[in-house]
Structures are given as structure tokens and as C-alpha cells.
Short mmCIF file of N, CA and C in Angstrom, two decimals:
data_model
loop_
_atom_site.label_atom_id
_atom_site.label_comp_id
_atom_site.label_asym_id
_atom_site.label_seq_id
_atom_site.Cartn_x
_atom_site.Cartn_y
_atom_site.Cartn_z
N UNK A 1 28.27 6.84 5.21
CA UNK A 1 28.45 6.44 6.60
C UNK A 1 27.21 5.73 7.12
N UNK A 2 26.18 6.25 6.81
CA UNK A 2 24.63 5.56 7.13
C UNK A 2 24.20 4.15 6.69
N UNK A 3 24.98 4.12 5.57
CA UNK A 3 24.71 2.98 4.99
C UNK A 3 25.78 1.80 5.04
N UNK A 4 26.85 2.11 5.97
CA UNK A 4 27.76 1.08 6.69
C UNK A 4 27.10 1.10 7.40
N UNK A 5 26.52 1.88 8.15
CA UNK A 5 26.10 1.39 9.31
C UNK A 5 25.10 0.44 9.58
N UNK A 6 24.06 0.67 8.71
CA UNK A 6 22.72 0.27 8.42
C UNK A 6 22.97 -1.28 7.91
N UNK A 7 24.41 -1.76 6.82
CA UNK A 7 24.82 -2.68 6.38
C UNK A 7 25.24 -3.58 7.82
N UNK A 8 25.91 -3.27 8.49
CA UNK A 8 26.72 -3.77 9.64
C UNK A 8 26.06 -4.19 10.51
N UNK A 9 24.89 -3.23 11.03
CA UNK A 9 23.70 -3.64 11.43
C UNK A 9 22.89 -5.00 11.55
N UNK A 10 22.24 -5.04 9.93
CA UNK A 10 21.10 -5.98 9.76
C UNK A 10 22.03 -6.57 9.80
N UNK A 11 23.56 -7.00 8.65
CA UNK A 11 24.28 -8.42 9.06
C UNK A 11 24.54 -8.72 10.52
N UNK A 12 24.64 -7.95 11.27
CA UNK A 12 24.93 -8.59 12.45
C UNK A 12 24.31 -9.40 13.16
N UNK A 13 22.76 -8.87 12.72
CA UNK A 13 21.42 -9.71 13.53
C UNK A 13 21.44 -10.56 13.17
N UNK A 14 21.75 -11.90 14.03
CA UNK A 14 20.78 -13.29 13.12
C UNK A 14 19.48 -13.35 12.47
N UNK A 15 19.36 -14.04 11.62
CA UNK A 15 17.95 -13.92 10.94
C UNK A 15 16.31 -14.24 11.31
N UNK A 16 16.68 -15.02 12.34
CA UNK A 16 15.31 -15.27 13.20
C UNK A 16 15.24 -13.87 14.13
N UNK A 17 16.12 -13.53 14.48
CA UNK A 17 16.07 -12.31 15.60
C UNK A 17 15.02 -11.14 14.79
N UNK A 18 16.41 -10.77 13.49
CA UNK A 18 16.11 -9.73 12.39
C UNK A 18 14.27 -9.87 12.58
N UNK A 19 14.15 -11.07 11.76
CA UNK A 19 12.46 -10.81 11.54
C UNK A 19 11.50 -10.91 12.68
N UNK A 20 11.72 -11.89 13.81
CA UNK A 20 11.04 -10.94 14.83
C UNK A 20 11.01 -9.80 15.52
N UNK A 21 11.85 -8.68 15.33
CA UNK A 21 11.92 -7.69 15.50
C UNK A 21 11.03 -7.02 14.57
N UNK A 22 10.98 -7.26 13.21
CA UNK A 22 10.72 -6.75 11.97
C UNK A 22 9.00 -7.05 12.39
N UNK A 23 8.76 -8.46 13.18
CA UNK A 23 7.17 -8.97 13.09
C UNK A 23 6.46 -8.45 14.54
N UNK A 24 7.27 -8.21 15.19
CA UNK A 24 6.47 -8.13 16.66
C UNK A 24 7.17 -6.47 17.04
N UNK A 25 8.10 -6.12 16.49
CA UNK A 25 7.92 -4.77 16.87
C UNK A 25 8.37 -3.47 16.19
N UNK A 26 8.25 -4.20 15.09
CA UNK A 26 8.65 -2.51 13.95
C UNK A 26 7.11 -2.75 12.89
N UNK A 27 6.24 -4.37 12.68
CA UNK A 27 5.23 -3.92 12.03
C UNK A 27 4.24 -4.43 13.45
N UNK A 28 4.52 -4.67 15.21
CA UNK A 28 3.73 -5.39 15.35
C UNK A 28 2.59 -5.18 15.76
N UNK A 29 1.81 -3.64 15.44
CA UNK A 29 0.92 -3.01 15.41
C UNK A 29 -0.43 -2.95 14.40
N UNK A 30 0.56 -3.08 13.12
CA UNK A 30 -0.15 -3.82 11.74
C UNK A 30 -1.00 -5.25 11.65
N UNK A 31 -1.23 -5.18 10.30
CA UNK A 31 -1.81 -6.09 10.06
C UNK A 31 -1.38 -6.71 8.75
N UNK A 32 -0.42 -6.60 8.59
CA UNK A 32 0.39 -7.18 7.68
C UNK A 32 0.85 -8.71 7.97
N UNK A 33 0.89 -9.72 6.97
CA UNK A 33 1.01 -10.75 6.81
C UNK A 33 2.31 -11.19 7.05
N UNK A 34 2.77 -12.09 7.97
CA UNK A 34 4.01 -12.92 8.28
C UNK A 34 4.74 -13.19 7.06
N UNK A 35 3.77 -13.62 5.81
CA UNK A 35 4.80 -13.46 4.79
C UNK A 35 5.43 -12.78 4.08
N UNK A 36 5.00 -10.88 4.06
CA UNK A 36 5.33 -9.94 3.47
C UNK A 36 6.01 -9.74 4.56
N UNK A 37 6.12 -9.60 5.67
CA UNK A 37 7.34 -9.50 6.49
C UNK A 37 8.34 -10.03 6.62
N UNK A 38 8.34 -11.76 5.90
CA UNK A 38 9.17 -12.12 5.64
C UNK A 38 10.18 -11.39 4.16
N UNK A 39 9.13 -11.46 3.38
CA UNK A 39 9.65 -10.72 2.04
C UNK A 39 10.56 -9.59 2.84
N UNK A 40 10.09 -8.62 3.90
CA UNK A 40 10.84 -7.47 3.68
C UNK A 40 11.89 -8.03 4.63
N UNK A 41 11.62 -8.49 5.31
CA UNK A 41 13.17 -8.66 6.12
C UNK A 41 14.63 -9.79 5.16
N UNK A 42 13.86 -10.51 4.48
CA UNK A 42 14.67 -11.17 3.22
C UNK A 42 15.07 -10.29 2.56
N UNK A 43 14.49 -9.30 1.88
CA UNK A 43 15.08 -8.12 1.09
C UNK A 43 15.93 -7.28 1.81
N UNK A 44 15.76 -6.96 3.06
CA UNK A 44 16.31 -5.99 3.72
C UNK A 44 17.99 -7.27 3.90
N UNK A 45 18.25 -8.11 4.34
CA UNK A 45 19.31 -8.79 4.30
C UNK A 45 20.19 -8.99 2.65
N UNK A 46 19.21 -9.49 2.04
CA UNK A 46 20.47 -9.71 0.57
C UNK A 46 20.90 -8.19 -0.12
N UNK A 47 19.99 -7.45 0.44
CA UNK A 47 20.37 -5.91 -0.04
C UNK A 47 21.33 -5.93 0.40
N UNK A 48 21.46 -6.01 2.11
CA UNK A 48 22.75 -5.46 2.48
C UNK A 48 24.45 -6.36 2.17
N UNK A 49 23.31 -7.46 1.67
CA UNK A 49 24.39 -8.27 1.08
C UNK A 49 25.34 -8.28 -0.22
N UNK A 50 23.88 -7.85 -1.03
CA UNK A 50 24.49 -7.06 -2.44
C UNK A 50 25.35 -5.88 -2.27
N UNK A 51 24.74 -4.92 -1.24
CA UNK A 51 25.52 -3.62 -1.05
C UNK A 51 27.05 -3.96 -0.79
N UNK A 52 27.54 -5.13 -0.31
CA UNK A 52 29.07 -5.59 0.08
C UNK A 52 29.73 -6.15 -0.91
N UNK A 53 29.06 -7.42 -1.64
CA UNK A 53 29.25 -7.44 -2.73
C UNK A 53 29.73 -6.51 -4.01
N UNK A 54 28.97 -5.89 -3.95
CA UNK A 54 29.55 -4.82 -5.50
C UNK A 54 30.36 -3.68 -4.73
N UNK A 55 30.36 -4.06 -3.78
CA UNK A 55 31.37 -2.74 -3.34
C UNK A 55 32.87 -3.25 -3.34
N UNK A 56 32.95 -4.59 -2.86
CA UNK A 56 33.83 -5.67 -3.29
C UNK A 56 34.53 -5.60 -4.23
N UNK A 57 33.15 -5.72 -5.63
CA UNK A 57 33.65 -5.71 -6.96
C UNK A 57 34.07 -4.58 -7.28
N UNK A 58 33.44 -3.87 -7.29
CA UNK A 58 33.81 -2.58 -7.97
C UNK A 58 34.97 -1.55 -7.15
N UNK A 59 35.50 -1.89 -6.39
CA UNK A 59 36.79 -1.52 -5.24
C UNK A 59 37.88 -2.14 -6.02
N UNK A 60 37.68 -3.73 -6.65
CA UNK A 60 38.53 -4.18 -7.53
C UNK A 60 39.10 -3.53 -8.87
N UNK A 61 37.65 -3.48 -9.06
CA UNK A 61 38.41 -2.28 -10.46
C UNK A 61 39.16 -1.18 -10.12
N UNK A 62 39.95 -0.75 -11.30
CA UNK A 62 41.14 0.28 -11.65
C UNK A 62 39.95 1.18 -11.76
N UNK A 63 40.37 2.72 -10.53
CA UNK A 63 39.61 4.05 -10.32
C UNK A 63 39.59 4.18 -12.57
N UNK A 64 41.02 4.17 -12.89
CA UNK A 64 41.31 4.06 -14.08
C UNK A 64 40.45 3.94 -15.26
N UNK A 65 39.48 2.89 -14.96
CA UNK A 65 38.55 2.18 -15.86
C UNK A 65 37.59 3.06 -16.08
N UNK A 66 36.93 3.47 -14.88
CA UNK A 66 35.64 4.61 -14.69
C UNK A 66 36.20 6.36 -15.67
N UNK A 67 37.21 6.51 -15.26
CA UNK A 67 37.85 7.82 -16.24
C UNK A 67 38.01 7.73 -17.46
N UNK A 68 38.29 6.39 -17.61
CA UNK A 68 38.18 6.24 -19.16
C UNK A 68 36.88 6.16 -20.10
N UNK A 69 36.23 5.74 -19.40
CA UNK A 69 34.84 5.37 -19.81
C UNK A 69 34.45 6.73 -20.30
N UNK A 70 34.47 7.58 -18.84
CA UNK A 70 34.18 9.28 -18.97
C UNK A 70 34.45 9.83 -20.10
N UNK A 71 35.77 9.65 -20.29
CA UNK A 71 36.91 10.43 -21.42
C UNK A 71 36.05 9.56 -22.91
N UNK A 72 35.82 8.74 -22.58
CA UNK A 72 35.26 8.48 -24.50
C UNK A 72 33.79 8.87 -24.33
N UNK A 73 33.16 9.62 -22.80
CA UNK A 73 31.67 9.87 -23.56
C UNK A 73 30.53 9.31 -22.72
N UNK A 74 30.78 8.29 -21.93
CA UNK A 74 29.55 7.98 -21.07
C UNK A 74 29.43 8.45 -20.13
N UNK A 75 28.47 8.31 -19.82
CA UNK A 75 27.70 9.05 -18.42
C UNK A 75 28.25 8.07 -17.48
N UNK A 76 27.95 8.49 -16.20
CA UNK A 76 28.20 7.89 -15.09
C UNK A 76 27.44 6.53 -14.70
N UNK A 77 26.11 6.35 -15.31
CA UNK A 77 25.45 5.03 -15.38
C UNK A 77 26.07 3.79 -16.63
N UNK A 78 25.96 4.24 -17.88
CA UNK A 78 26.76 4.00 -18.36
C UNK A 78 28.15 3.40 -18.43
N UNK A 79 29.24 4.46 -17.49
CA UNK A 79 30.19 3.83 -17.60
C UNK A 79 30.08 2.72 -16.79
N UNK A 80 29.12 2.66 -15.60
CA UNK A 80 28.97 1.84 -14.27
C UNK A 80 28.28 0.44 -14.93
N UNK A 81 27.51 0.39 -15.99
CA UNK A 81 26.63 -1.02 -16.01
C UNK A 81 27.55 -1.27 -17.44
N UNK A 82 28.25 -0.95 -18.52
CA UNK A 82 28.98 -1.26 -19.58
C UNK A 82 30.18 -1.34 -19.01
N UNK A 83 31.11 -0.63 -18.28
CA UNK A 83 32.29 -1.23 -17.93
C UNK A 83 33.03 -1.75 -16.61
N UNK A 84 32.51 -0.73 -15.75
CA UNK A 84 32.90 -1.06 -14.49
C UNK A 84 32.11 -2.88 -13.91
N UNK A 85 30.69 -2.50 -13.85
CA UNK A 85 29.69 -3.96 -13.62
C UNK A 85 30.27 -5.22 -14.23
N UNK A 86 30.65 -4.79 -15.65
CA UNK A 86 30.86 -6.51 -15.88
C UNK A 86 32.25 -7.22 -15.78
N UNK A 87 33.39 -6.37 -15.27
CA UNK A 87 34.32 -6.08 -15.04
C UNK A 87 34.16 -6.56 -13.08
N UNK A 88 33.07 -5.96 -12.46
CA UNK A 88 33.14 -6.34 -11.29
C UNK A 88 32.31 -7.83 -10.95
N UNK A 89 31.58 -8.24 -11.43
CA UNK A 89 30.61 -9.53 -11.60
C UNK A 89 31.69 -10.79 -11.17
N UNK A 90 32.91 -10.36 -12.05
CA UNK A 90 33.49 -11.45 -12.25
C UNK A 90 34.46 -11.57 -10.67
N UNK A 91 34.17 -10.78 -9.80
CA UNK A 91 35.13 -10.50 -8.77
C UNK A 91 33.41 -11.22 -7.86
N UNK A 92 32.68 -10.76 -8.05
CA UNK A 92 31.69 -10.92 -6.58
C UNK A 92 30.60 -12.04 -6.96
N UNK A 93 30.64 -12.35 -8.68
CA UNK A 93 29.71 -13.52 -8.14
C UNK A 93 30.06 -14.73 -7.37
N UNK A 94 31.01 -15.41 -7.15
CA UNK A 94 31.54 -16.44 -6.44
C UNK A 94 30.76 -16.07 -4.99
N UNK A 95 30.67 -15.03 -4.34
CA UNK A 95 29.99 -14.53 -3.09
C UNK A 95 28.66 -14.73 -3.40
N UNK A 96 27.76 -13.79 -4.47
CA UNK A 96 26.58 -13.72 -4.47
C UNK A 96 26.27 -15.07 -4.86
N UNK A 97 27.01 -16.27 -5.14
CA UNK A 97 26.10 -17.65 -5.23
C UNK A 97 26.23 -18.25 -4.01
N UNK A 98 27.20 -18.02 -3.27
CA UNK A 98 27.31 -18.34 -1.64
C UNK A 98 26.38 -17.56 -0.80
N UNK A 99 25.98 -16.30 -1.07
CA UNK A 99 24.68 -15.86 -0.95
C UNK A 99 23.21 -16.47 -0.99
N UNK A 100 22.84 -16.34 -2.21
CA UNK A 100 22.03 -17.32 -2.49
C UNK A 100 22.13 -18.25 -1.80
N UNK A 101 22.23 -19.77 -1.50
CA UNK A 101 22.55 -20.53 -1.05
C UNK A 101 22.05 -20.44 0.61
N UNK A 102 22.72 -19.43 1.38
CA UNK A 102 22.98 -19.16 2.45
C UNK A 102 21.36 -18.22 2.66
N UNK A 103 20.82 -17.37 1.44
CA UNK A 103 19.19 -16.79 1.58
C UNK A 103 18.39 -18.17 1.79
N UNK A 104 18.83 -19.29 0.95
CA UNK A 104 17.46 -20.47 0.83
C UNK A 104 17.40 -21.02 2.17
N UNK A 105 18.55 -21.42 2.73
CA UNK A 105 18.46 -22.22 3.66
C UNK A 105 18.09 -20.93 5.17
N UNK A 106 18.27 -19.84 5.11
CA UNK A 106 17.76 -19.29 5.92
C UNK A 106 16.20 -19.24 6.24
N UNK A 107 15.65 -19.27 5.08
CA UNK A 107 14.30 -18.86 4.55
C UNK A 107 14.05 -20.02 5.87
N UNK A 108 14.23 -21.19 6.34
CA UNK A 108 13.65 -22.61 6.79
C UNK A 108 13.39 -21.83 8.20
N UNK A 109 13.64 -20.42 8.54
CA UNK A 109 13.16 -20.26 10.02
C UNK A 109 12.45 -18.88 9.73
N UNK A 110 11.28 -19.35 8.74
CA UNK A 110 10.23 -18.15 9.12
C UNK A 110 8.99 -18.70 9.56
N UNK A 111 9.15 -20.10 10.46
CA UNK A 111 8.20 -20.39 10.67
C UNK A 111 7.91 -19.81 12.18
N UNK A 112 8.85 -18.67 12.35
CA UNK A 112 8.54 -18.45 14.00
C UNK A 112 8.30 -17.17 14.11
N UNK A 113 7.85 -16.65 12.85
CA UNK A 113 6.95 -15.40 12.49
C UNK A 113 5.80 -15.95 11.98
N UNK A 114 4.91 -16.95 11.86
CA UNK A 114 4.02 -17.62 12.08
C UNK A 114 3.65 -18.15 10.31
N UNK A 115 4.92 -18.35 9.86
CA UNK A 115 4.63 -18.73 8.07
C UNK A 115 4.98 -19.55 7.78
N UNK A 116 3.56 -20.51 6.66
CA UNK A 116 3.38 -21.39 6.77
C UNK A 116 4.87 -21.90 5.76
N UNK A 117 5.89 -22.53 6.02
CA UNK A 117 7.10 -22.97 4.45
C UNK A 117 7.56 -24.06 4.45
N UNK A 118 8.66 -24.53 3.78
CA UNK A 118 8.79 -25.91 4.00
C UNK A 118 9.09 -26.92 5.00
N UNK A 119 9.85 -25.95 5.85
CA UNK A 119 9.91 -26.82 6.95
C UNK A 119 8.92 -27.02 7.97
N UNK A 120 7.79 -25.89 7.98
CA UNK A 120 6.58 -26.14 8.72
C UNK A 120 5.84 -27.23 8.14
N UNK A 121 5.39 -27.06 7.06
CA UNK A 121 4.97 -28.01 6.13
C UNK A 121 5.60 -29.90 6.78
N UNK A 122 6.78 -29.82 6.57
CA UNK A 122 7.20 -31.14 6.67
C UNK A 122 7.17 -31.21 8.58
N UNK A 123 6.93 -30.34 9.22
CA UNK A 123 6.57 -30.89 10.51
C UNK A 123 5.17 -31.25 10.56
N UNK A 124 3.83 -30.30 9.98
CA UNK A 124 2.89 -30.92 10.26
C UNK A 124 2.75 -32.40 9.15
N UNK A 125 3.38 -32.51 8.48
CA UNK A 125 3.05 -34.13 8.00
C UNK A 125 4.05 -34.93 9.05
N UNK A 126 4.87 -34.57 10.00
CA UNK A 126 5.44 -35.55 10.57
C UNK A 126 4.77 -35.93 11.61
N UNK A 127 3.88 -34.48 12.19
CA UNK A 127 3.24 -34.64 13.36
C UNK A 127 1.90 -35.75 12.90
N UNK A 128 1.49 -35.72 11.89
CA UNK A 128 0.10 -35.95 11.84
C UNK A 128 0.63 -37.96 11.40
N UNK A 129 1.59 -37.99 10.79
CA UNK A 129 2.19 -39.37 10.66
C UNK A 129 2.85 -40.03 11.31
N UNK A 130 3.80 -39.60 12.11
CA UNK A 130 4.92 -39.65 13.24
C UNK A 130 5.64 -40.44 12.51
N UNK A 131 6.21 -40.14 11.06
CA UNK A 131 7.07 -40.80 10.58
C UNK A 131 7.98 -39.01 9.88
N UNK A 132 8.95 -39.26 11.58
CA UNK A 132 9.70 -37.91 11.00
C UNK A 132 11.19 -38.37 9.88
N UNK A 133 11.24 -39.28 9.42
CA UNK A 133 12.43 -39.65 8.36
C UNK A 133 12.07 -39.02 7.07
N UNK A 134 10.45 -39.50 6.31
CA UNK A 134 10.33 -38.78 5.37
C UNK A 134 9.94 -37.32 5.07
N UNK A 135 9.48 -37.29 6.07
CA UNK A 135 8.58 -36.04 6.06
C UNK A 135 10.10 -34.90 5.87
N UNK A 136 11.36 -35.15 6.77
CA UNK A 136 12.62 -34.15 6.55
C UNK A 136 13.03 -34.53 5.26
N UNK A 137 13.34 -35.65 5.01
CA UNK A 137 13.99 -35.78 3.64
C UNK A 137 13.66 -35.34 2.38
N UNK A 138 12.17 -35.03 2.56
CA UNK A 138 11.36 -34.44 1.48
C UNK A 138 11.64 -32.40 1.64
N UNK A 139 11.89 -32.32 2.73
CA UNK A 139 12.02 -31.33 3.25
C UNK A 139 13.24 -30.64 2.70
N UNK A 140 14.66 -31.31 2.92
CA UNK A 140 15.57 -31.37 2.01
C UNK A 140 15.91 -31.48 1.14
N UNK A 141 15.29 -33.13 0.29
CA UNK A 141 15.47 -32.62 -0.93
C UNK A 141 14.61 -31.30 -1.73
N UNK A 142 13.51 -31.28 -1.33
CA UNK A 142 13.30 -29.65 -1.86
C UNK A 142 14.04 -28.31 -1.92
N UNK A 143 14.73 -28.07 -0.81
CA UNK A 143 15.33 -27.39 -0.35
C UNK A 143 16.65 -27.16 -1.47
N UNK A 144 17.22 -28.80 -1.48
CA UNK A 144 18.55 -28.79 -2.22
C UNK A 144 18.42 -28.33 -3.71
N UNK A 145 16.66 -28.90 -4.14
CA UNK A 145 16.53 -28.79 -5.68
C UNK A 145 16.28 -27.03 -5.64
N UNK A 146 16.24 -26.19 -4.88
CA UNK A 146 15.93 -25.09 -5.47
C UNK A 146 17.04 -24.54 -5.26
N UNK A 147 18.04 -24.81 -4.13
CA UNK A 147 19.48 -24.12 -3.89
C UNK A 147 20.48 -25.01 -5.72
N UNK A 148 19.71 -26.11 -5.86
CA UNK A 148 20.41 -26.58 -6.87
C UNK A 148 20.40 -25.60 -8.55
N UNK A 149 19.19 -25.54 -8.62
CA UNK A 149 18.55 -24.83 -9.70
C UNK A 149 18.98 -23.38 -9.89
N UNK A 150 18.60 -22.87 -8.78
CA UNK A 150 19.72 -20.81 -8.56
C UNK A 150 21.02 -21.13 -8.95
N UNK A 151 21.70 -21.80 -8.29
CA UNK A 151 23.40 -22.26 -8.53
C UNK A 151 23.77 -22.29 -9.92
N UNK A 152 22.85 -23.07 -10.48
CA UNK A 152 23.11 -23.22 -11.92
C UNK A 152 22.67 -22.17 -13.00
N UNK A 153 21.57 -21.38 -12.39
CA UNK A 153 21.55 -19.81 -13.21
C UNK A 153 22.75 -18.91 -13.02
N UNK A 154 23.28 -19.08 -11.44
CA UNK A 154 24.43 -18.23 -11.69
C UNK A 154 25.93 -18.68 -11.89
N UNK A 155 25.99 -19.84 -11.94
CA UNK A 155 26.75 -20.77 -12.31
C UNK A 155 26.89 -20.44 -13.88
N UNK A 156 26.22 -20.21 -14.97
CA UNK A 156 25.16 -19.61 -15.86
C UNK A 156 25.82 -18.08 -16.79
N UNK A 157 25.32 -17.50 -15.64
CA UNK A 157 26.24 -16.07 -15.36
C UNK A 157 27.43 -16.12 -15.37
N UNK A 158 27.57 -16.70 -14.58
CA UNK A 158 29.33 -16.88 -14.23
C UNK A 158 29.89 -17.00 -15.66
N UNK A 159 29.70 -17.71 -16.46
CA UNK A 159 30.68 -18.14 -17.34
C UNK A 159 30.17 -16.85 -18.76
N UNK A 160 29.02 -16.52 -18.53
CA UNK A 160 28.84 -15.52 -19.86
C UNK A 160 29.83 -14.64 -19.57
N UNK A 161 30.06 -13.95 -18.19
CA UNK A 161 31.04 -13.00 -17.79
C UNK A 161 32.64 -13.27 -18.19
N UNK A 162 32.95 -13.95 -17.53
CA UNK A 162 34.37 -14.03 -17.41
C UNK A 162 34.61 -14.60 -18.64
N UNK A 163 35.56 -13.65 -19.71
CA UNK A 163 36.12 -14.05 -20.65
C UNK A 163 36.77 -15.08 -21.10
N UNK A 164 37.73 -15.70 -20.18
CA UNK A 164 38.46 -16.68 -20.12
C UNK A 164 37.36 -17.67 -20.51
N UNK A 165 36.37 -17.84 -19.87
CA UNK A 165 35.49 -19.41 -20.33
C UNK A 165 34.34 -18.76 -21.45
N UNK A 166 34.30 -17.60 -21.86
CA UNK A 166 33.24 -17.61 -23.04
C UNK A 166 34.08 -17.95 -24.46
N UNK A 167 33.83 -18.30 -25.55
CA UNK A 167 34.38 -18.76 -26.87
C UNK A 167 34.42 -17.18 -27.00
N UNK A 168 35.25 -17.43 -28.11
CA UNK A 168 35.85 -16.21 -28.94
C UNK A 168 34.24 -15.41 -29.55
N UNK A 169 33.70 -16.45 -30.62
CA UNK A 169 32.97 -15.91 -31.02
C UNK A 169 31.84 -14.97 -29.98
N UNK A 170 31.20 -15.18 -29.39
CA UNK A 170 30.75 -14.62 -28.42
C UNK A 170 31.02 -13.27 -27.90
N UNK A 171 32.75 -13.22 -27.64
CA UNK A 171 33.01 -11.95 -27.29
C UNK A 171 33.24 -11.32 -28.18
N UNK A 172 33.80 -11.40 -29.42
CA UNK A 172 33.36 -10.90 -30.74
C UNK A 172 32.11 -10.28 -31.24
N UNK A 173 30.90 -10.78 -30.73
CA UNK A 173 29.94 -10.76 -31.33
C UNK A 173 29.75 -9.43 -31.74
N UNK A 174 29.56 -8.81 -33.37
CA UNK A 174 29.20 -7.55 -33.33
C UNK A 174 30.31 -6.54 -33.84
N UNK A 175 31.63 -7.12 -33.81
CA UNK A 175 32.87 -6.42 -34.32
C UNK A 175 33.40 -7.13 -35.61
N UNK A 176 33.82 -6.47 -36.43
CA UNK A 176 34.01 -6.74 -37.56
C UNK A 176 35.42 -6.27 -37.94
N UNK A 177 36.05 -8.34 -38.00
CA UNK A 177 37.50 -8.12 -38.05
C UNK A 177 38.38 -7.92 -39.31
N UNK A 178 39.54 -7.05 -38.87
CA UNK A 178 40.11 -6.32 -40.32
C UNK A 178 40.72 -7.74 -41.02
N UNK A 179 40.70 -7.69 -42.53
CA UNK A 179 41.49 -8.68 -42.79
C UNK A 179 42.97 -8.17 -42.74
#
């Protein structure tokens, strides 16, 4: 129950809100760095993001799958990261790369917890040049090449998982067929 709640919560906050709350009045006594506050309020969001995610996935699976696992012998971790997990991956990564995606481009407003990133960056070269065309475009394409690059690790993932697109051999690997 705590942890719907706690989930329901941070998603609800927009993300500039989230971390000034996180910077001016849950650390704003500290002396902790705008960017480890960023770290934790970034973590504190894709957590609760992951937490929906695999709950997603693993809601998909057959209760079925987990008893069986039991019945031949594994533990409860076990049955969870060998059958249930890769079984659920294939249900929630399509989300967790829309995730991703949706973490990078958020990241562009921690400059109002006072950190220095790319989009601060490409304002003070716009300010100091007053040529604001390149200074964003550089801004973007950075932006796109790293939302580009994650995509394609789990893009990556994606296909080791789901059976349908791995080759035979592959899912074979390791079993030894009767003639």
C-alpha cells in the first residue's frame, strides 16, 4: 500500500517541481551538490517507474508459471529472474524504452536546481554569442545522439528476449537435440 502510494506520488509531481522540493526543502539545509540531487531525484522517478513497469510485466504472466518453477525446485528469486523476468521483459520493455527517452529529455530542466547540463551549457554559448540557432541545435543534436544510442541498447534487449526474433540456434544454446 506504501509503495502505491509513494509510486503515485513522485509520478504525479512534475519533474522540475519533484527536484525543487528535493533541492530547497527536503536537502535545503545541506550541502549537497545540485547534481547529486539531481541523481537522487532521477533515481527516485525511474524507480517508481520501473516499480510500474515490472509490475505490468509480471501481472502478465500466468500466477501458473511462478508454481511451476516452485514445483521443479527453485527458490523464489530464482523462479523470479529465470522464468517469470524474462517472460515479463518482453511485456514492459516497449515502456521502459519510452522511459528512457522521456528520463533524457527530462534531465534538460535541472538547470533550475542550479546544474550546470546541456541545455545550460548551450544558453551560456548563446548568451555570450547571441547566435541562439546553433548553440540549440547542438543542444539537440546531443540530446538526440544519446536518446539515440540507449534506444538501440534496448532496442538490443528487446530482440535477445523475445523468441520470435532470436534464431533458433541461440535459444537452443546448451540443449542437446535427440536424434
Amino acid at each position: 500500500a506504501i509503495n502505491g502510494f509513494v509510486n503515485w506520488l513522485i509520478e504525479g509531481i512534475p519533474t522540475v517541481v519533484f527536484l525543487m522540493i528535493l533541492s530547497f526543502v527536503v536537502f535545503g539545509g545541506s550541502h549537497i551538490s545540485g547534481t547529486w540531487i539531481s541523481i537522487i531525484g532521477f533515481t527516485f522517478i525511474f524507480g517508481c517507474g520501473m516499480y510500474g513497469m515490472l509490475k505490468v510485466g509480471c501481472d502478465a504472466i500466468p500466477r501458473g508459471q511462478f508454481e511451476a518453477s516452485t514445483a521443479l525446485g527453485y527458490s523464489d528469486s530464482q523462479s523470479f529472474f529465470k522464468i517469470i523476468l524474462p517472460q515479463a521483459a518482453k511485456h514492459f520493455l516497449p515502456i521502459y524504452k519510452s522511459n528512457v527517452v522521456s528520463l533524457i529529455k527530462e534531465t534538460s530542466v535541472v538547470g533550475y536546481i542550479a546544474v550546470q547540463d546541456l541545455t545550460k551549457m548551450g544558453d551560456l554559448v548563446r548568451s555570450r554569442t547571441y547566435l541562439a540557432f546553433f548553440a540549440l541545435i547542438a543542444v539537440a543534436i546531443l540530446y538526440f545522439v544519446m536518446e539515440a544510442v540507449l534506444v538501440f541498447i534496448v532496442n538490443r534487449v528487446q530482440i535477445s528476449v523475445d523468441p520470435r526474433r532470436r534464431s533458433r540456434d541461440k535459444i537452443l544454446k546448451g540443449i542437446v537435440e535427440a536424434e
